[in-house]
XYZ file of C-alpha atoms in Angstrom:
487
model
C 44.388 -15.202 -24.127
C 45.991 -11.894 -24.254
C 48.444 -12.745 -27.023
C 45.231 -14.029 -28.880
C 43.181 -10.466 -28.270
C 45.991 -8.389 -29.501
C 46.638 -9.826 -32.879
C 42.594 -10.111 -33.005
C 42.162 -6.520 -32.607
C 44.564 -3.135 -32.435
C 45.758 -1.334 -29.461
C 44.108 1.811 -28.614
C 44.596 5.005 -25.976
C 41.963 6.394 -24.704
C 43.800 9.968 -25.418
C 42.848 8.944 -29.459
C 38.841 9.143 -28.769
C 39.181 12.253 -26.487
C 37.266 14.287 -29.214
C 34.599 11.638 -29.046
C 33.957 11.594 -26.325
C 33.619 15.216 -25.842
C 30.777 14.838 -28.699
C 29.232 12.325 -27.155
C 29.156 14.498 -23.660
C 27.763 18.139 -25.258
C 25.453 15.840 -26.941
C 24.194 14.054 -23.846
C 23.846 17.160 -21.990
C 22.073 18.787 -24.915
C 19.463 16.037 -24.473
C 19.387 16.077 -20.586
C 18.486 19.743 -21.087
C 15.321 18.879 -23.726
C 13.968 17.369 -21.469
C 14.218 19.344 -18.353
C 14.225 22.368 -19.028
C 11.245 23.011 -21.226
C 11.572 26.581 -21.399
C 14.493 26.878 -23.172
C 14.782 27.942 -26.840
C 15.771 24.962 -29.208
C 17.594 27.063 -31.654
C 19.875 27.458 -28.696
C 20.547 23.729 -28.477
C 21.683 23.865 -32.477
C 23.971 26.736 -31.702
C 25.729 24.918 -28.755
C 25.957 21.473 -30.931
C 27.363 23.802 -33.630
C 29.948 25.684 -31.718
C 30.634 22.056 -29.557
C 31.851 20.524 -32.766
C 33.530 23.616 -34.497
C 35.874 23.477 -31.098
C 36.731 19.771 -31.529
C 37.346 20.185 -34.640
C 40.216 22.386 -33.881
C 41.423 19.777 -30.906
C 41.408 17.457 -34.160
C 44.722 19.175 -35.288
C 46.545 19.476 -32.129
C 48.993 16.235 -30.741
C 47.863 12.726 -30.163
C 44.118 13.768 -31.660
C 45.707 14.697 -34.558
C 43.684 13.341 -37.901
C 42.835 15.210 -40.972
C 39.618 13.172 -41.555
C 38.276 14.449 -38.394
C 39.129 17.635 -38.485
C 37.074 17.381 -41.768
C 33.735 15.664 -40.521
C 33.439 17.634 -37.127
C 33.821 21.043 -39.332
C 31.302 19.251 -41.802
C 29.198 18.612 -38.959
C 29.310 22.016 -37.319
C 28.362 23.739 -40.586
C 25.512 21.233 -41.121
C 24.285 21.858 -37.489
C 24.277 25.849 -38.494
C 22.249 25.235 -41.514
C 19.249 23.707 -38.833
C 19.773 26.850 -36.917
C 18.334 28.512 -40.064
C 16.175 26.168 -41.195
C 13.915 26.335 -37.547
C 10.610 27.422 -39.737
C 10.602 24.024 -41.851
C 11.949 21.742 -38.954
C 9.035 23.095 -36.980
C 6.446 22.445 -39.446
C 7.620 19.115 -40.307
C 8.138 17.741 -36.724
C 5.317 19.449 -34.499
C 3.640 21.250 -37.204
C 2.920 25.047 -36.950
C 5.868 26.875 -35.279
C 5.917 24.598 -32.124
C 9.581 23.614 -31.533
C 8.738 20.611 -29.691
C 10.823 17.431 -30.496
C 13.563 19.589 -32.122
C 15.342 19.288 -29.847
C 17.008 15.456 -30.246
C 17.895 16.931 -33.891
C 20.144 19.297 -33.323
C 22.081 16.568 -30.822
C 22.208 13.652 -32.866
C 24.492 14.548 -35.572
C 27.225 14.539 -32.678
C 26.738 11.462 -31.656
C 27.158 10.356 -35.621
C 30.458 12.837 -35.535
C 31.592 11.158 -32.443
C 31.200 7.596 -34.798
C 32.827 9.308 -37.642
C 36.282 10.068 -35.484
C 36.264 6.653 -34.084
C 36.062 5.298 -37.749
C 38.972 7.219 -38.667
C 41.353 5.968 -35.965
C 39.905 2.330 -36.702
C 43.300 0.111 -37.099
C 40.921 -3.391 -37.184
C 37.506 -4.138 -38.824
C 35.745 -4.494 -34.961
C 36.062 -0.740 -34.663
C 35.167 -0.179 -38.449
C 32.244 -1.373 -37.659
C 30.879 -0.618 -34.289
C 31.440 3.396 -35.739
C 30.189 2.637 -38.779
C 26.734 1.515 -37.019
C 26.690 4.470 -34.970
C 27.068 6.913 -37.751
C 24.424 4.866 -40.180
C 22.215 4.363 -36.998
C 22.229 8.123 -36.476
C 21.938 8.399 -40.113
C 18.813 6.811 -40.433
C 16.952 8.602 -37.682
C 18.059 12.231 -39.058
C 16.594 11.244 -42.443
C 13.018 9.984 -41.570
C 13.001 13.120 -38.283
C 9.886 14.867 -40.495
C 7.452 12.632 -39.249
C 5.128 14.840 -41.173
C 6.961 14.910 -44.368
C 6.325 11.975 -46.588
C 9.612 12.487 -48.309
C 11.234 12.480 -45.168
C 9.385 9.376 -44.188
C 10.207 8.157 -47.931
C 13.820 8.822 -47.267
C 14.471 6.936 -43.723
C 12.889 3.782 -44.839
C 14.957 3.724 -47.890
C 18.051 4.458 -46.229
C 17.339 2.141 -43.582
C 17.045 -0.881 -46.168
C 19.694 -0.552 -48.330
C 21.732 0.775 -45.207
C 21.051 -2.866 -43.586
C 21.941 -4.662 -46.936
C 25.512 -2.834 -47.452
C 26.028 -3.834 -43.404
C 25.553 -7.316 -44.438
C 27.603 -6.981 -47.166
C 30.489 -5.251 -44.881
C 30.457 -8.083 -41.892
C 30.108 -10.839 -44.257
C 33.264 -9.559 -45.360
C 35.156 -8.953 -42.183
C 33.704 -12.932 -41.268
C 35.532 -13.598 -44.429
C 38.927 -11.667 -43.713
C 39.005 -12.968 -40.155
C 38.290 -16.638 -41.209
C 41.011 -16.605 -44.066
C 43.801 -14.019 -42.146
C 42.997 -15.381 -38.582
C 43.367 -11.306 -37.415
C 40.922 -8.213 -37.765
C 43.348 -6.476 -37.775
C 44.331 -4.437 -41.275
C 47.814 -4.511 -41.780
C 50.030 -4.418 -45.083
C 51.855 -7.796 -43.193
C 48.410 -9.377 -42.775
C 47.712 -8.934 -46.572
C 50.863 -10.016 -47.669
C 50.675 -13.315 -45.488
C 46.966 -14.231 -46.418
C 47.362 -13.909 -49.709
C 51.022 -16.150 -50.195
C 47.980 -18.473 -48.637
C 49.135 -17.929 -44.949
C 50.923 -20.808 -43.039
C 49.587 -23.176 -45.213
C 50.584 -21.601 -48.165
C 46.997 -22.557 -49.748
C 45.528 -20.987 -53.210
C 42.564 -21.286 -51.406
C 43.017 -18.963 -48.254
C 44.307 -16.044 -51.142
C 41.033 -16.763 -53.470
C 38.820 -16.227 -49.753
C 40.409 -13.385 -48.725
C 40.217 -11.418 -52.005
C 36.511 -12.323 -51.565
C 36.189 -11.102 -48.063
C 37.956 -8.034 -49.634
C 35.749 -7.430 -52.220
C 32.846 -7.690 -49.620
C 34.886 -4.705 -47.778
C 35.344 -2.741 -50.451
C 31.585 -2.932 -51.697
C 30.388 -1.791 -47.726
C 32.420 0.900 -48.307
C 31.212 1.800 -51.554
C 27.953 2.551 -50.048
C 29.205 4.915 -47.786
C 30.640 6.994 -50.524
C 28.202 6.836 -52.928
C 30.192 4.589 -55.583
C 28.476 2.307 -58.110
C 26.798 0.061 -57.816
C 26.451 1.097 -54.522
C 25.138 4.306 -55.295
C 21.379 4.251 -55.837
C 20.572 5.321 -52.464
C 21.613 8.987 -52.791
C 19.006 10.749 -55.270
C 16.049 9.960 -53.504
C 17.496 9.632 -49.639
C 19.152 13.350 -50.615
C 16.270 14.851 -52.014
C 13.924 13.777 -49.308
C 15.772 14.052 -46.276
C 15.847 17.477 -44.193
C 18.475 19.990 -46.062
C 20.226 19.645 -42.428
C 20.472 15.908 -42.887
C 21.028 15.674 -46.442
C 24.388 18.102 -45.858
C 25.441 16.231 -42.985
C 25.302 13.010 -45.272
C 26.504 14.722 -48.465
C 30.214 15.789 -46.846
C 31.124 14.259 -43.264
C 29.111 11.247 -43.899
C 31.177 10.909 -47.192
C 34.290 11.907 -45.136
C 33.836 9.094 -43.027
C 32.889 6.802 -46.108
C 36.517 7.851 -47.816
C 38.178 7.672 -44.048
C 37.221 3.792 -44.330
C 38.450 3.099 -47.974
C 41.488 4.404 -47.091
C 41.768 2.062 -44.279
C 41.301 -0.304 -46.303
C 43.263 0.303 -49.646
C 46.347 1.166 -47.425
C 47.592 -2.404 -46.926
C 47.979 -3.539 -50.398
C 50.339 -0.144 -51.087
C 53.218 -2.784 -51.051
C 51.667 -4.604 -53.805
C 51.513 -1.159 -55.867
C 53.898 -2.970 -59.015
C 52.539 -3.571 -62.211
C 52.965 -7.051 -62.966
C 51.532 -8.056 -59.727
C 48.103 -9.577 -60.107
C 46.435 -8.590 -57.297
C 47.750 -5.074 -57.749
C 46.510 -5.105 -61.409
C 42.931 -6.584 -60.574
C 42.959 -3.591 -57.987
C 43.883 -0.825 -60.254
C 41.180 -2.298 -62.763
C 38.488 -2.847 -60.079
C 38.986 1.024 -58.982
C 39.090 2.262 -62.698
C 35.869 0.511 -63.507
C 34.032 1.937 -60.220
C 35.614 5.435 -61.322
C 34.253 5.185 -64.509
C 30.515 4.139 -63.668
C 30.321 6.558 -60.755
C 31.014 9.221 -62.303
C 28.888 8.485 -66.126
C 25.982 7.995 -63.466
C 26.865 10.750 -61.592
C 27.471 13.432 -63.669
C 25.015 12.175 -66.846
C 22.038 11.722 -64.311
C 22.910 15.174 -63.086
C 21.616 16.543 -66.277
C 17.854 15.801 -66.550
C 17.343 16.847 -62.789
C 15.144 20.095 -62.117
C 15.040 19.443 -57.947
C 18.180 21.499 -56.537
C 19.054 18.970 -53.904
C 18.115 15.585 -56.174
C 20.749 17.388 -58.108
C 23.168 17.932 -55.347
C 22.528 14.219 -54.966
C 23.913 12.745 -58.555
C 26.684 15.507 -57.973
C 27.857 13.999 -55.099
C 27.968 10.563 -56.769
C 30.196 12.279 -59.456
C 32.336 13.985 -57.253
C 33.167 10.632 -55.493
C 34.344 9.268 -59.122
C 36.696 12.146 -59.222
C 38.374 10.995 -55.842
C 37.932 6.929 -56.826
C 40.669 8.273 -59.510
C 43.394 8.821 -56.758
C 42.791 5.175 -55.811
C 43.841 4.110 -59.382
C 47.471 5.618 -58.296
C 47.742 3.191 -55.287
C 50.798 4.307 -54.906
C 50.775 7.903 -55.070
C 49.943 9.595 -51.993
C 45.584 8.873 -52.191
C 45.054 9.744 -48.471
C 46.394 13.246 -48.980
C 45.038 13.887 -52.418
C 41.848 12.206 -50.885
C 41.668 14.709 -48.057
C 42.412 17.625 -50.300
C 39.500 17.115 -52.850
C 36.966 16.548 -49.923
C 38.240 19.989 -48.593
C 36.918 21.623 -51.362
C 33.742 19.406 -51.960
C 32.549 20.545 -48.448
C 33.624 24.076 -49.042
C 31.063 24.479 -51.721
C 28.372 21.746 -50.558
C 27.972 23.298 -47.236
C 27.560 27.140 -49.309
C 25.050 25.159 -51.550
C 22.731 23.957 -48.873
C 23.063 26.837 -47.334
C 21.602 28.259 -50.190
C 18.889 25.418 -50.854
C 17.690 25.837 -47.146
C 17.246 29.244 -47.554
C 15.362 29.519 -50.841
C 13.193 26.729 -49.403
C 12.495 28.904 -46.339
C 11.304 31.586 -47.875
C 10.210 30.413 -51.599
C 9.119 27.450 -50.357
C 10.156 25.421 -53.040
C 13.792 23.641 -53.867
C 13.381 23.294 -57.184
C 16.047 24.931 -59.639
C 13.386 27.514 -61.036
C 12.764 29.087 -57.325
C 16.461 30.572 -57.759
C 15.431 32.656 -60.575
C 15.821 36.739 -60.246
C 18.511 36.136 -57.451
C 20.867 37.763 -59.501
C 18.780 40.714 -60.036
C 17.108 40.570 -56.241
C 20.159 39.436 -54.334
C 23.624 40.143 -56.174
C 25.867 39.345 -53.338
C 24.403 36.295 -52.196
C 23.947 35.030 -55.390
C 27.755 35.567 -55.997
C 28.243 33.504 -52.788
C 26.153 30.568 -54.814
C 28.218 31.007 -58.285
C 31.751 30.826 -56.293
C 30.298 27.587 -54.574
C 28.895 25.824 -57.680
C 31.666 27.082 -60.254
C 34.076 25.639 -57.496
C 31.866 22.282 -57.834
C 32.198 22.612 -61.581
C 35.950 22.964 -61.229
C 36.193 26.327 -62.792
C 39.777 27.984 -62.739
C 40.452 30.359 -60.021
C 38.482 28.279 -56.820
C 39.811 25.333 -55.055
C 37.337 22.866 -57.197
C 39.271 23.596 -60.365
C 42.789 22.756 -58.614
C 41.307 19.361 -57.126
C 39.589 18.084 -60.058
C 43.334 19.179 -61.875
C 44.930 16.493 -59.645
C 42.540 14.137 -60.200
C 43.608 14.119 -63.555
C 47.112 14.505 -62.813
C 46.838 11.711 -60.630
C 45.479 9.606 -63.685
C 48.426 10.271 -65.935
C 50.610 9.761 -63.045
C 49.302 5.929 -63.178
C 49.192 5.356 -66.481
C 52.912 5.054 -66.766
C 52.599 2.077 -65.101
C 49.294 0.928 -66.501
C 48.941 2.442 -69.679
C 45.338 0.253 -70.095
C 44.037 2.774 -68.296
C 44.353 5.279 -70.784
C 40.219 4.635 -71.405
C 39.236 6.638 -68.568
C 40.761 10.210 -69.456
C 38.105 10.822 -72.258
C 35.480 9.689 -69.346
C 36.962 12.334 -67.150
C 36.905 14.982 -69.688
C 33.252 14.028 -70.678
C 32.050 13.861 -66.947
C 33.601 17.239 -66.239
C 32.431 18.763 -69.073
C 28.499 17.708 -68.523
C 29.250 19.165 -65.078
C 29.393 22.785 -66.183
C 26.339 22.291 -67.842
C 24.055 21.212 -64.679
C 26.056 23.454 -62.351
C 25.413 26.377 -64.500
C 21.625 25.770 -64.560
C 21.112 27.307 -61.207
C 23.271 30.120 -61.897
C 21.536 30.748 -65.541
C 18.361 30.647 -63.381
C 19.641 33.510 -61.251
C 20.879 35.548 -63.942
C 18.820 34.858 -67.223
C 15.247 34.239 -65.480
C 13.495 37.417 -64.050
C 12.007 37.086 -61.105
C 8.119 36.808 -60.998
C 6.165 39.918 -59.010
C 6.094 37.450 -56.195
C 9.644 37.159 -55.510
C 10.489 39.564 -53.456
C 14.455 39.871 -52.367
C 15.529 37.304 -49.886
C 16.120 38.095 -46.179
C 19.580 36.077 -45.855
C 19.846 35.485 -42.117
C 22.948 36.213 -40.180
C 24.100 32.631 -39.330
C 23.456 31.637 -43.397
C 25.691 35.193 -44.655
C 28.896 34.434 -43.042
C 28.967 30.764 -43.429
C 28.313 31.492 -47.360
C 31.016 33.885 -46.838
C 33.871 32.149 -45.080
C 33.013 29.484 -47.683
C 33.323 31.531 -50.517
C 36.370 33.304 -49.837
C 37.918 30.047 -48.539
C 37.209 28.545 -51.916
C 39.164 31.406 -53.786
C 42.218 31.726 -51.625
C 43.073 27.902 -51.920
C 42.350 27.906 -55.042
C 44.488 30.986 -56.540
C 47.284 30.439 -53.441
C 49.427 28.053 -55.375
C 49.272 30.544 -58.416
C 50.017 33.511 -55.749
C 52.979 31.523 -53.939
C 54.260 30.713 -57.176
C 55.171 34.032 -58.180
């Protein structure tokens, strides 16, 4: 029986999900305290859930907790948690109505929990844990999106989630039923792969054609999570009406956990990485085809978009086909490169929403047209927003530029041993170029538009400054330190 439960499942320590479990524990006692002790400010609640996962995130880094995706997703999560601190006027209204903070409370605690998912997901050696962290996460997920119970995009948002959320689960066990019924193991292991598909001890054409099915099935579940087509038709609307909170949380460590699992995934068939090889070649075509359509859709639905975060949405979906192109190079080093370009997405995501919660405090609007006069009304802050979206655009001189640069490096890299892939530069070069164009329509909205006698100059809070800040000057450094180190 034992032999049979370890080749079933992985071995774990319990020292691996010590930052978990922290999460889970600040977030418990965040709750025990909502509901005793009444008096208590919420804001304070977001602050300690902010700081909480900030400090794991640097236990991420240090000795047997050590993971790069995690560090990523509980910084992700801190800075989303810090962009509810300053969004308390909207939550309020939209949960209690007025400025009652009551029922706040459970929202500033539950993106832990999901964090506490996301670093379980990223130590995940066999498809059991890939998917009880993947339900915690999507459960969490769910409930953070439809939290404005009186917001009907909110509302909107959570039931939309919620169904295509359940359909890509199906789609994800059906295909771990699959790989355990062909490979007789959960477990995902480059030996695994290599035995199922010779056919396995039977040596059976039929066990390989199965388990590329039950792969496929993986692969799809996982394309949900990071916003790939087709599995990508979720994100407009669930970004645009969710809370800003929410939607950032979802936008980078949500995405951080969705890469986290296709690199899980991918890494077993490295040793297949030859042209020549079929299944390597139907791989390599697979990811090129996904690349392509995520990013046309991505970046070319980007364009028509006049809503700042519906915008945000489509230019998350073509940022993920900029990091689907590492996967084309299977066997160049994609978790690395992976990790890298999410760096930099979050960098400037996180200074966006910052932004987008803001102007929707105080303009009460997040459309593109409520930025206008920023330039003229708030100069430094509306530098802070240029860095972040020029960085999103990939413009020289920011960390964006330098990622998006290997993504195409990591192209030509792989088509010297696939030159049929040769098609998707002139995609990549299309994509980025429609990017500067629907980047640049917020900042030609700060610069060119004058504001309206209304507008008066924004009061940036405290909290929102020096997160727009760090992210900012974050973005520069890594992005001119290879030019300075090279001299």
């Amino acid at each position: 029986m034992n032999d049979i439960a370890t080749y079933c499942s992985a071995t774990y320590t319990w020292g691996q999900f010590t930052p978990a479990f922290i999460l889970i524990g600040i977030a418990a006692v965040l709750l025990m305290a909502d509901t005793f002790i009444k008096a208590l400010p919420k804001r304070a609640y977001a602050l300690t859930a902010a700081i909480g996962a900030l400090l794991v995130a640097c236990l991420t880094v240090n000795g047997e907790h050590t993971n790069a995706y995690s560090f990523l997703a509980c910084l992700a999560t801190g800075l989303s948690i810090l962009v509810a601190f300053d969004y308390t006027k909207v939550s309020c209204a939209s949960i209690a109505g007025g400025s009652n903070d009551e029922g706040t409370g459970e929202f500033y605690a539950l993106p832990l929990v999901a964090c506490a998912g996301i670093l379980c997901l990223t130590q995940a050696a066999d498809l059991i844990m890939v998917f009880v962290s993947l339900e915690v996460v999507t459960l969490t997920s769910y409930v953070l999106a439809g939290y404005f119970r009186r917001n009907q995009g909110s509302i909107e948002a959570g039931i939309k989630y919620l169904v295509l959320g359940a359909m890509s689960t199906g789609i994800l066990v059906f295909g771990a039923a699959w790989y355990f019924g062909m490979s007789g193991t959960f477990i995902l292991d480059s030996a695994v792969v290599l035995d199922t598909l010779r056919g396995g001890s039977v040596a059976s054409g039929t066990v390989a054609i199965g388990f590329l099915m039950a792969v496929a099935l993986l692969f799809l579940g996982a394309f949900f999570k990071v916003g790939a087509a087709p599995m990508h038709v979720w994100i407009p609307d669930v970004y645009q009406g969710a809370p800003t909170p929410t939607t950032t949380f979802l936008a980078v460590a949500s995405k951080t956990a969705g890469f986290a699992l296709l690199c899980a995934l991918v890494v077993p068939f490295r040793d297949l990485a030859i042209p020549g090889v079929p299944v390597a070649d139907m791989l390599v075509c697979v990811f090129g085809i996904v690349a392509a359509a995520t990013l046309l859709i991505g970046n070319l639905g980007a364009l028509f978009q006049s809503n700042a975060k519906r915008l945000l949405g489509y230019s998350s979906i073509g940022q993920a086909g900029f990091i689907l192109v590492f996967f084309v190079n299977l066997s160049g080093p994609v978790e690395a490169l992976t990790f890298q370009y999410l760096t930099a997405y979050t960098l400037a995501t996180v200074a966006a929403f910052f932004a987008i919660a803001m102007v929707r405090t105080q303009r009460e609007s997040e459309e593109i047209s409520a930025f206008r006069g920023l330039g003229k009304t708030n100069p430094r802050t509306a530098f802070l927003i240029v860095v972040s979206f020029a960085s999103l655009a990939g413009v020289p001189l920011t960390m964006g530029f330098m990622v998006k640069m290997a993504s195409f490096i990591s192209l030509v890299a792989a088509m010297q041993s696939w030159s049929c892939l040769i098609w998707l530069l002139p995609v990549m070069v299309i994509t980025a170029a429609a990017g500067f164009y629907y980047y640049f329509k917020i900042i030609r909205a700060m610069y060119w538009e004058k504001p309206q006698a209304e507008d008066k100059p924004l009061c940036v809070p405290f909290c929102t400054a020096c997160v727009m800040t760090a992210c900012a000057i974050a973005l520069i450094v890594l992005g001119t330190w290879p030019l300075i180190t090279a001299f």
